[in-house]
Coordinates of C-alpha atoms in Angstrom, one line a residue:
M1 CA 94.4 59.1 153.7
S2 CA 91.5 58.3 156.0
D3 CA 90.2 55.4 153.9
Y4 CA 92.3 52.8 154.6
R5 CA 90.1 49.9 152.1
P6 CA 92.9 46.9 151.6
L7 CA 94.6 47.2 148.6
L8 CA 96.6 44.5 146.0
D9 CA 99.6 43.7 147.9
H10 CA 103.0 43.8 146.2
T11 CA 103.1 40.3 144.9
G12 CA 100.0 40.6 143.0
N13 CA 97.3 39.0 145.3
S14 CA 93.8 40.1 145.0
S15 CA 92.3 41.6 148.1
P16 CA 89.0 39.5 149.2
H17 CA 86.1 42.0 148.0
Y18 CA 87.8 41.6 144.4
G19 CA 84.5 40.8 142.2
T20 CA 82.0 41.1 144.7
S21 CA 80.7 44.7 144.0
S22 CA 77.0 45.6 144.3
D23 CA 77.3 48.5 142.4
A24 CA 74.6 48.3 139.2
T25 CA 77.1 50.3 137.3
D26 CA 80.3 48.2 137.4
G27 CA 78.7 45.7 135.0
P28 CA 79.0 41.7 135.7
T29 CA 81.0 40.4 138.1
L30 CA 83.3 37.6 138.2
S31 CA 82.4 34.5 140.4
Y32 CA 84.5 32.2 142.2
V33 CA 85.2 29.9 139.5
D34 CA 86.4 33.0 137.4
E35 CA 88.2 34.4 140.6
Q36 CA 90.6 31.3 140.7
N37 CA 91.3 31.7 137.0
R38 CA 92.2 35.7 137.7
P39 CA 96.1 34.6 136.8
M40 CA 95.2 33.4 133.5
V41 CA 92.7 36.3 132.5
E42 CA 95.2 38.8 133.6
K43 CA 98.0 37.3 131.9
R44 CA 95.9 37.8 128.8
L45 CA 94.9 41.4 129.5
I46 CA 98.5 42.3 130.1
R47 CA 99.5 40.8 126.7
K48 CA 96.5 43.1 125.1
L49 CA 97.6 45.9 126.7
D50 CA 101.2 45.5 125.8
L51 CA 100.4 45.2 122.6
R52 CA 98.3 48.2 122.3
V53 CA 100.9 50.5 124.2
A54 CA 103.9 49.4 121.9
F55 CA 101.7 51.4 118.7
L56 CA 102.6 54.4 121.3
V57 CA 106.1 53.8 121.0
L58 CA 105.7 54.6 117.2
I59 CA 103.4 57.7 118.0
Y60 CA 106.1 59.2 120.0
I61 CA 108.7 58.5 117.4
M62 CA 106.7 60.6 115.0
S63 CA 106.4 63.4 117.4
C64 CA 110.1 63.7 118.3
M65 CA 110.9 63.6 114.5
D66 CA 107.9 66.5 113.8
R67 CA 108.9 68.7 116.3
S68 CA 112.8 68.2 115.1
N69 CA 112.5 68.6 111.6
V70 CA 113.0 72.2 111.6
A71 CA 116.4 71.5 113.2
Y72 CA 117.3 68.9 110.7
V73 CA 117.7 71.5 108.4
A74 CA 119.5 74.2 110.3
L75 CA 122.7 76.2 109.0
R76 CA 125.7 74.8 110.7
N77 CA 127.0 76.1 114.3
R78 CA 123.3 76.8 115.4
L79 CA 123.2 76.8 118.9
V80 CA 119.9 75.0 119.0
V81 CA 119.8 72.5 116.6
V82 CA 119.1 68.9 117.7
C83 CA 121.6 67.1 115.2
I84 CA 124.2 68.1 113.5
L85 CA 122.8 67.4 109.7
T86 CA 124.4 70.4 108.6
A87 CA 128.0 69.2 108.8
F88 CA 127.5 66.3 106.2
A89 CA 124.9 67.8 103.9
T90 CA 126.4 68.1 100.2
S91 CA 126.3 71.8 99.5
A92 CA 125.8 74.8 101.9
A93 CA 122.9 76.0 99.7
R94 CA 121.0 73.3 100.8
L95 CA 121.5 73.7 104.1
G96 CA 121.0 77.1 103.8
G97 CA 117.9 76.6 101.9
F98 CA 115.0 76.3 104.6
E99 CA 116.4 80.2 105.9
E100 CA 117.1 81.7 102.4
D101 CA 113.8 80.3 101.1
L102 CA 111.5 81.8 104.4
G103 CA 114.0 84.8 104.3
L104 CA 114.8 84.4 108.2
T105 CA 117.5 86.8 109.7
G106 CA 119.0 87.3 112.6
N107 CA 117.4 85.1 115.6
Q108 CA 114.6 84.4 113.6
F109 CA 115.4 80.6 113.4
N110 CA 116.1 80.2 117.2
T111 CA 112.6 82.1 117.5
L112 CA 111.2 79.3 115.4
I113 CA 112.5 76.7 117.9
S114 CA 111.4 78.2 121.3
I115 CA 108.0 78.9 120.1
F116 CA 107.2 75.5 119.6
Y117 CA 107.7 75.2 123.5
T118 CA 105.6 78.0 124.3
G119 CA 102.8 76.2 122.8
Y120 CA 103.6 73.2 124.3
V121 CA 103.7 74.4 127.9
L122 CA 100.6 76.2 127.4
M123 CA 98.1 73.3 126.4
Q124 CA 99.4 70.2 128.4
T125 CA 97.5 70.9 131.7
P126 CA 94.0 71.6 130.0
S127 CA 94.8 68.9 127.3
N128 CA 95.2 66.4 130.3
V129 CA 92.1 68.0 132.1
F130 CA 90.0 67.5 129.3
L131 CA 91.3 64.2 128.5
D132 CA 89.9 63.0 131.8
R133 CA 86.8 63.7 131.2
I134 CA 86.2 62.3 128.1
N135 CA 85.2 58.3 127.0
R136 CA 87.4 58.3 124.2
P137 CA 90.8 59.4 124.5
S138 CA 92.0 57.2 121.4
L139 CA 89.5 59.5 119.1
Y140 CA 91.0 62.3 120.6
L141 CA 95.0 61.6 120.6
S142 CA 94.6 60.5 117.1
S143 CA 93.1 63.4 116.2
C144 CA 95.5 65.6 117.6
M145 CA 98.1 63.6 115.9
A146 CA 96.3 63.8 112.7
M147 CA 96.0 67.8 113.1
W148 CA 100.0 67.7 114.0
G149 CA 100.8 65.6 110.8
A150 CA 98.9 68.3 108.7
I151 CA 100.4 71.3 110.3
T152 CA 104.1 69.5 109.5
V153 CA 103.0 69.0 106.0
F154 CA 101.9 72.8 105.7
M155 CA 105.3 74.0 107.4
G156 CA 106.8 72.0 104.2
A157 CA 104.6 74.7 102.2
S158 CA 105.3 77.8 104.2
R159 CA 106.4 80.4 102.2
T160 CA 107.5 83.4 105.1
Y161 CA 108.7 83.6 108.8
H162 CA 105.3 84.5 109.6
T163 CA 103.5 81.6 108.5
A164 CA 106.6 79.3 110.0
F165 CA 106.1 80.7 113.3
I166 CA 102.2 80.5 113.5
L167 CA 102.5 77.1 112.4
R168 CA 105.3 76.3 114.9
F169 CA 103.4 77.8 117.5
F170 CA 100.1 75.4 116.8
L171 CA 102.5 72.3 116.3
G172 CA 103.4 72.8 119.8
F173 CA 100.5 73.6 120.9
V174 CA 98.4 70.4 119.6
E175 CA 101.5 67.9 120.2
A176 CA 100.9 68.9 124.0
A177 CA 98.2 66.4 124.2
F178 CA 100.2 63.6 123.1
F179 CA 103.1 62.8 126.0
P180 CA 101.4 63.5 129.2
G181 CA 97.8 62.3 127.6
A182 CA 99.6 59.2 126.5
A183 CA 101.4 59.0 130.2
F184 CA 98.3 59.3 132.0
L185 CA 96.3 56.9 129.7
L186 CA 98.7 54.0 130.9
S187 CA 98.3 55.0 134.6
R188 CA 94.3 54.2 133.8
W189 CA 95.0 50.5 132.9
Y190 CA 98.8 49.3 134.9
K191 CA 99.1 48.7 138.4
R192 CA 101.6 50.9 140.2
N193 CA 104.2 47.9 140.2
E194 CA 103.7 47.6 136.0
L195 CA 103.7 51.2 135.3
G196 CA 107.6 51.7 135.4
L197 CA 108.4 49.2 132.8
R198 CA 105.7 50.3 130.3
M199 CA 106.5 53.8 130.7
A200 CA 110.0 52.8 130.0
L201 CA 108.8 51.1 126.8
F202 CA 106.7 54.1 125.7
F203 CA 109.4 56.5 126.3
C204 CA 112.0 54.5 124.1
G205 CA 110.2 56.1 121.5
N206 CA 112.5 59.2 122.5
S207 CA 115.7 57.1 122.0
I208 CA 115.0 55.4 118.8
S209 CA 114.4 59.0 117.7
Y210 CA 117.5 60.3 118.6
A211 CA 119.8 57.1 117.4
F212 CA 118.3 57.1 114.0
G213 CA 115.9 59.9 113.1
P214 CA 119.2 62.1 111.7
L215 CA 120.0 58.9 110.0
V216 CA 116.4 58.9 108.3
A217 CA 116.3 63.0 107.6
S218 CA 119.6 62.8 106.4
G219 CA 119.1 60.2 103.6
I220 CA 115.9 62.6 102.7
L221 CA 118.0 65.6 102.7
A222 CA 120.8 64.0 100.1
C223 CA 118.4 62.0 98.0
L224 CA 115.3 64.8 97.1
D225 CA 117.1 67.7 96.6
G226 CA 115.3 69.0 93.6
T227 CA 112.4 66.3 93.1
L228 CA 109.3 67.7 91.5
G229 CA 111.0 71.4 91.9
F230 CA 111.2 71.3 95.6
P231 CA 114.1 71.6 97.6
A232 CA 115.0 69.0 100.2
W233 CA 113.9 70.5 103.4
R234 CA 110.2 70.6 102.0
W235 CA 110.2 66.9 101.3
L236 CA 111.5 66.6 105.4
F237 CA 108.1 68.2 105.8
F238 CA 105.7 66.5 103.3
L239 CA 107.2 62.7 104.3
E240 CA 107.1 63.2 107.8
G241 CA 103.8 64.7 108.1
T242 CA 102.3 62.6 105.6
L243 CA 103.6 59.7 107.5
T244 CA 102.2 60.9 110.6
I245 CA 98.8 61.4 109.3
V246 CA 98.5 57.6 107.9
V247 CA 99.5 56.4 111.5
A248 CA 96.9 59.1 112.8
V249 CA 94.2 57.0 111.2
S250 CA 95.6 53.9 112.2
A251 CA 95.8 55.1 116.0
I252 CA 91.8 55.4 116.0
W253 CA 91.4 51.7 116.2
I254 CA 94.4 50.4 118.0
L255 CA 95.3 53.1 120.8
P256 CA 93.0 51.8 124.0
D257 CA 90.6 53.8 125.7
F258 CA 89.9 53.9 129.4
P259 CA 88.6 50.9 131.5
S260 CA 85.6 52.2 132.2
T261 CA 84.7 52.5 128.7
P262 CA 83.1 49.4 126.6
S263 CA 85.8 47.6 124.5
V264 CA 85.4 45.5 121.7
W265 CA 89.2 44.0 121.8
L266 CA 88.4 42.9 125.6
S267 CA 86.4 39.6 127.1
P268 CA 83.9 40.3 129.4
D269 CA 86.1 38.7 131.9
E270 CA 89.0 40.8 131.0
H271 CA 87.0 44.0 130.9
V272 CA 85.5 43.8 134.3
L273 CA 89.1 42.9 135.6
A274 CA 90.8 45.7 134.1
K275 CA 88.2 48.0 136.1
R276 CA 88.9 45.9 139.4
R277 CA 92.4 46.3 139.2
M278 CA 92.4 50.1 139.1
E279 CA 89.8 50.0 142.0
E280 CA 92.7 48.0 144.3
E281 CA 95.0 50.0 143.5
T282 CA 93.2 53.3 145.1
T283 CA 91.6 53.8 148.4
T284 CA 89.0 55.6 147.5
G285 CA 88.2 53.3 144.3
D286 CA 87.3 55.1 141.3
E287 CA 86.1 58.6 141.7
H288 CA 84.2 58.1 138.0
Q289 CA 81.9 55.2 139.4
G290 CA 79.1 56.1 141.3
K291 CA 79.2 59.9 140.9
P292 CA 80.4 62.5 137.9
V293 CA 83.7 64.5 138.6
E294 CA 82.4 67.8 139.9
G295 CA 83.9 70.6 137.4
F296 CA 87.6 71.1 137.7
S297 CA 88.2 69.8 141.3
G298 CA 90.9 67.8 140.4
L299 CA 92.9 71.1 138.6
G300 CA 92.2 72.9 141.7
E301 CA 93.6 70.6 143.9
A302 CA 96.8 70.0 141.7
L303 CA 97.2 73.7 141.9
V304 CA 97.2 74.1 145.9
D305 CA 98.9 71.1 146.2
W306 CA 102.8 71.7 147.5
K307 CA 104.1 68.3 145.9
V308 CA 102.9 69.4 142.2
W309 CA 105.4 72.3 142.2
W310 CA 108.2 70.6 143.8
L311 CA 108.2 67.8 141.4
G312 CA 107.6 70.4 139.0
A313 CA 110.9 72.0 139.9
A314 CA 112.5 68.8 140.5
L315 CA 111.6 68.0 136.9
C316 CA 113.1 71.2 135.4
F317 CA 116.4 70.6 136.7
L318 CA 116.4 66.9 135.7
V319 CA 115.3 67.9 132.0
A320 CA 118.1 70.6 132.0
S321 CA 120.4 67.8 132.9
L322 CA 119.4 65.9 129.9
S323 CA 120.1 68.7 127.5
C324 CA 123.6 66.9 126.3
S325 CA 120.7 64.7 124.4
N326 CA 119.8 67.2 122.0
F327 CA 123.3 67.8 121.0
F328 CA 124.1 64.2 120.9
P329 CA 125.4 64.4 117.3
T330 CA 127.1 67.5 118.1
L331 CA 129.6 65.9 121.0
S332 CA 129.8 63.0 118.7
A333 CA 131.6 65.2 115.7
T334 CA 133.8 66.7 118.7
M335 CA 135.7 63.3 118.5
G336 CA 137.1 64.5 114.7
Y337 CA 135.2 61.8 112.3
S338 CA 133.3 62.8 109.4
A339 CA 129.6 64.0 109.8
T340 CA 128.2 60.8 108.6
V341 CA 130.2 58.5 110.7
S342 CA 129.6 60.8 113.5
L343 CA 125.8 60.4 112.9
L344 CA 126.7 56.4 112.9
L345 CA 128.5 56.3 116.1
C346 CA 125.3 57.9 117.7
A347 CA 123.0 54.8 117.3
P348 CA 125.3 52.3 119.8
P349 CA 124.9 55.0 123.2
W350 CA 121.2 55.1 122.8
I351 CA 120.9 51.3 121.9
L352 CA 122.8 50.8 125.1
G353 CA 120.7 53.2 127.3
T354 CA 117.2 52.2 125.6
A355 CA 118.3 48.3 126.9
T356 CA 119.2 49.5 130.2
S357 CA 116.1 51.7 130.9
F358 CA 113.6 48.2 130.4
I359 CA 116.4 46.9 133.1
V360 CA 116.3 49.9 135.2
A361 CA 112.4 50.6 134.9
W362 CA 111.6 46.8 135.5
H363 CA 113.7 46.5 138.7
S364 CA 112.0 49.8 139.9
D365 CA 108.8 48.2 139.6
A366 CA 109.9 44.7 141.2
T367 CA 111.3 46.2 144.0
G368 CA 108.7 49.2 144.7
E369 CA 111.3 51.3 144.7
R370 CA 112.1 54.7 142.8
F371 CA 114.2 57.7 144.1
W372 CA 117.4 55.0 143.7
H373 CA 116.4 54.5 140.7
I374 CA 116.5 57.8 139.6
A375 CA 119.3 59.0 141.2
G376 CA 121.5 56.1 140.0
P377 CA 121.3 56.7 136.4
L378 CA 121.6 60.6 137.0
L379 CA 124.7 60.0 138.7
V380 CA 125.8 57.4 135.8
G381 CA 125.5 60.3 133.6
V382 CA 127.0 62.8 136.1
A383 CA 130.2 60.7 135.6
G384 CA 129.8 60.5 131.9
F385 CA 130.2 64.3 132.0
I386 CA 133.2 64.4 134.4
I387 CA 134.7 61.8 131.9
A388 CA 134.0 63.7 129.2
I389 CA 135.6 67.3 131.1
S390 CA 138.7 64.9 132.2
T391 CA 140.1 64.4 128.5
M392 CA 139.9 64.8 124.7
N393 CA 141.3 61.4 123.8
T394 CA 139.1 59.9 121.4
A395 CA 138.4 56.3 122.7
V396 CA 137.3 57.7 126.0
R397 CA 135.3 60.4 125.1
Y398 CA 133.1 57.8 122.9
L399 CA 132.6 56.0 126.0
S400 CA 131.7 59.1 128.1
L401 CA 128.4 59.2 125.3
F402 CA 127.6 55.4 126.5
F403 CA 127.5 57.0 130.2
M404 CA 125.3 60.1 129.1
T405 CA 122.5 57.7 127.9
Q406 CA 121.6 56.6 131.1
P407 CA 120.0 59.4 132.8
P408 CA 116.8 59.5 130.2
V409 CA 115.6 56.5 132.3
A410 CA 115.6 58.6 135.4
F411 CA 112.8 61.0 133.7
V412 CA 110.9 57.9 132.7
I413 CA 111.1 56.6 136.7
F414 CA 110.3 60.1 137.7
L415 CA 107.2 60.5 136.0
T416 CA 106.2 57.4 137.0
W417 CA 107.0 58.3 140.5
V418 CA 104.4 61.0 139.9
M419 CA 101.7 59.3 138.8
N420 CA 102.4 56.7 141.8
T421 CA 102.1 59.7 144.0
F422 CA 99.0 61.0 142.9
S423 CA 97.4 57.6 142.0
Q424 CA 94.6 58.2 144.9
S425 CA 92.4 60.7 142.6
Q426 CA 92.4 60.3 138.4
S427 CA 91.1 64.2 138.0
K428 CA 94.3 65.4 140.4
R429 CA 96.5 62.9 138.6
A430 CA 95.4 63.8 135.0
A431 CA 96.1 67.7 136.2
A432 CA 99.3 67.0 138.0
V433 CA 101.0 65.3 135.3
G434 CA 100.1 68.0 132.7
I435 CA 101.7 70.6 135.2
I436 CA 104.8 69.0 136.2
N437 CA 105.4 68.0 132.8
S438 CA 105.0 71.6 131.4
M439 CA 107.1 73.0 134.6
G440 CA 109.7 70.7 132.7
M441 CA 109.5 71.6 129.5
F442 CA 111.4 75.1 131.1
G443 CA 114.1 73.3 131.6
N444 CA 114.1 72.0 127.9
M445 CA 113.4 75.5 126.5
G446 CA 116.6 76.8 128.7
A447 CA 118.7 74.1 127.2
S448 CA 119.4 75.4 123.8
Y449 CA 121.9 78.1 125.9
F450 CA 123.9 75.6 127.6
W451 CA 125.8 74.5 124.0
P452 CA 127.2 77.4 122.6
S453 CA 129.5 76.5 119.9
S454 CA 131.8 79.0 121.2
W455 CA 132.2 76.2 123.9
G456 CA 133.2 73.5 121.9
P457 CA 134.7 71.2 121.5
T458 CA 135.7 71.0 124.9
Y459 CA 132.0 71.9 126.4
V460 CA 133.7 72.0 130.0
N461 CA 131.0 74.7 130.8
S462 CA 128.2 72.9 129.5
Y463 CA 129.2 69.5 130.9
L464 CA 129.6 71.4 134.4
I465 CA 126.1 72.9 134.0
C466 CA 124.6 69.4 133.8
I467 CA 126.6 68.1 136.5
L468 CA 124.9 70.8 138.6
T469 CA 121.2 70.6 137.5
S470 CA 122.0 66.7 137.8
I471 CA 122.7 67.2 141.7
I472 CA 120.0 69.9 142.4
C473 CA 117.4 67.2 140.8
I474 CA 119.0 64.3 143.4
V475 CA 119.0 66.8 146.0
M476 CA 115.2 67.7 145.5
C477 CA 113.8 64.1 145.0
W478 CA 115.7 63.0 148.3
A479 CA 113.9 65.6 150.4
F480 CA 110.5 64.6 148.3
R481 CA 111.2 60.7 149.6
Q482 CA 111.8 61.8 152.8
H483 CA 108.7 63.7 153.3
L484 CA 106.9 60.7 151.6
A485 CA 108.5 58.2 154.2
R486 CA 107.2 60.4 157.1
C487 CA 103.9 60.5 155.6
N488 CA 104.0 56.3 155.5
E489 CA 104.8 56.1 159.1
A490 CA 102.3 58.5 160.0
A491 CA 99.8 56.4 158.2
E492 CA 101.2 53.1 159.9
A493 CA 100.5 54.6 163.3
E494 CA 97.2 55.7 162.7
E495 CA 96.3 52.2 161.2
E496 CA 98.3 50.1 164.3
A497 CA 96.3 52.7 166.8
L498 CA 93.1 52.5 165.3
G499 CA 93.0 48.9 164.4
L500 CA 92.9 49.5 160.5
P501 CA 94.4 47.2 157.9
K502 CA 97.1 48.3 156.1
G503 CA 95.8 51.2 153.4
F504 CA 98.0 53.4 150.6
R505 CA 101.4 53.7 151.0
Y506 CA 103.5 56.1 149.2
L507 CA 106.2 54.5 146.8
L508 CA 109.7 55.6 147.9

C-alpha cells in the first residue's frame, strides 16, 4: 500500500492520467476526443463482455452435471447422493445397474464420489498459477472442458470399479481448472464495482443445474434404458459427455482471453480501454506490463499471507453450511409427495434464489460493501433451517426451502471479496483464488456426512450443523472486515500526513 496513484472513483469517473501513458507496449492511446466518448465506448465493451460471460453459465452447468451424474444413478438411501433420482426410477434394477455393472461393494460408491474432490483440490492452485502465465485462457479452459467431456464418455464405458475410480480422480483433476480459472478471468476484465454481479451471473449456472439437472437426468434414465443394448446410466454419461465436448469446441472462439491479448472481437478503442480500466483498479498498475512475472512469486506471496488462509478457512465453513443444496431433492421428498412431484418442487425455490442473487450482487457492487451481503443471505438460510427444525408441516417446510436457496449468493459475494482484496497483484490473486477455493472444497467433502438417512426425515442434527457453520463463517468474516477497516484507516492517516492523493482501499 505504498503507491498511492489515484484510482477510478466509485461513480466510474476516470483519473486524469487515462490514455496518456508513454509506455510503447501499451499500444495506441485514446485522444482527448476519444476520452469524451469513453462512456459510450465503455458501454459497448461491457455489453460485449457480458455476452461472452453468459457463455460461462452454460459451461458451468455442464461442469455441475458432469460431476454429479454418478450420483444420478445411485441406489436409494446413499448418503452422498446429489439428488433423489433413485426414488422415482421405474425399477430398482435400473437404479442398481450402475453398481451392479461395476461390481461395487461396501463403501466403494462413496469413494467414487469423494475421489473427485481429491483431484479437484489438488489441481486448483497449480492450474490458476499456470493460467496467469499464458496468453490464451480461452484455449486452455476449452481444452480442459473437452478433456473432462471425454472422461465423462469413458465413464459410461467403464466396466470395473478401478477404472471408474481412476476416471473420477482425473475428472476432478481436469475440472479443477474451470471454476477458479473462470473467476480469475472475470477479475481481469471487470472493475471491482462490476465484479459481484458478473460472478452472480456466472454462478447462476450452479443454481440452474440444481433446479433442472435432476429432471434432465431422470428423463434420460426413464427413456433410454436398453437402447442399443446399453443400460440407461451409460447413456447418461454418453450424452452429457458428448454435449460437453461440443460446447468446449464452441468455447474456443467465444471465451475471452486477457485484456493484454489481441482480441478480434474488440475495436482498438475498446481494447485500449479494457487495459486502462484494469490499470485504474490497482495502485501498482498491471504487473505484466513492462516486466515479466518472476517465477512463482505470486504463489509464494499468497502462501505466506495469513489473509489467504483465514479466508480459506472461512470459505470451508461457508461451503459446509451450503451442504443442504446437494441434498435439496431429498429435503423436498420429506414432505411426502411422489418422487416426480418432489423434483418438480425443487425448481421454484432455486429460481427465486437465482433471481435474488442478482439483486444482492448488484446492490453489493453499487454500495461497495461485501460483509453484510455475505452475512445477510447466510442469516436468511439460518432462519430457514430453524423453520425446518420447528415443524413437519408440509407448507411450512416447503417455505423453508425458499429460505435455504438464499445462502449460495453469499458464496458469490465471498469469492468476489477475495478477488477485491488481492486486486493489487494479478499473480497473487490467481494463486489466492486457487488456494482459498481449494480449502473451501474440504467443506464440500465433509458435507457428505452431514445428511445420513438415519437422521431423516427431520434432519434436525443436519440443520444444526448448518446453523453452526453459518455462524462461524459470519464471525470469521466480521473479524476480517474489522482488520481491513483498520488497514484503510492506517492508509488514510498516512496519506494525510504525507499529502498524498487517495489510494487503494479495501472493500468492506
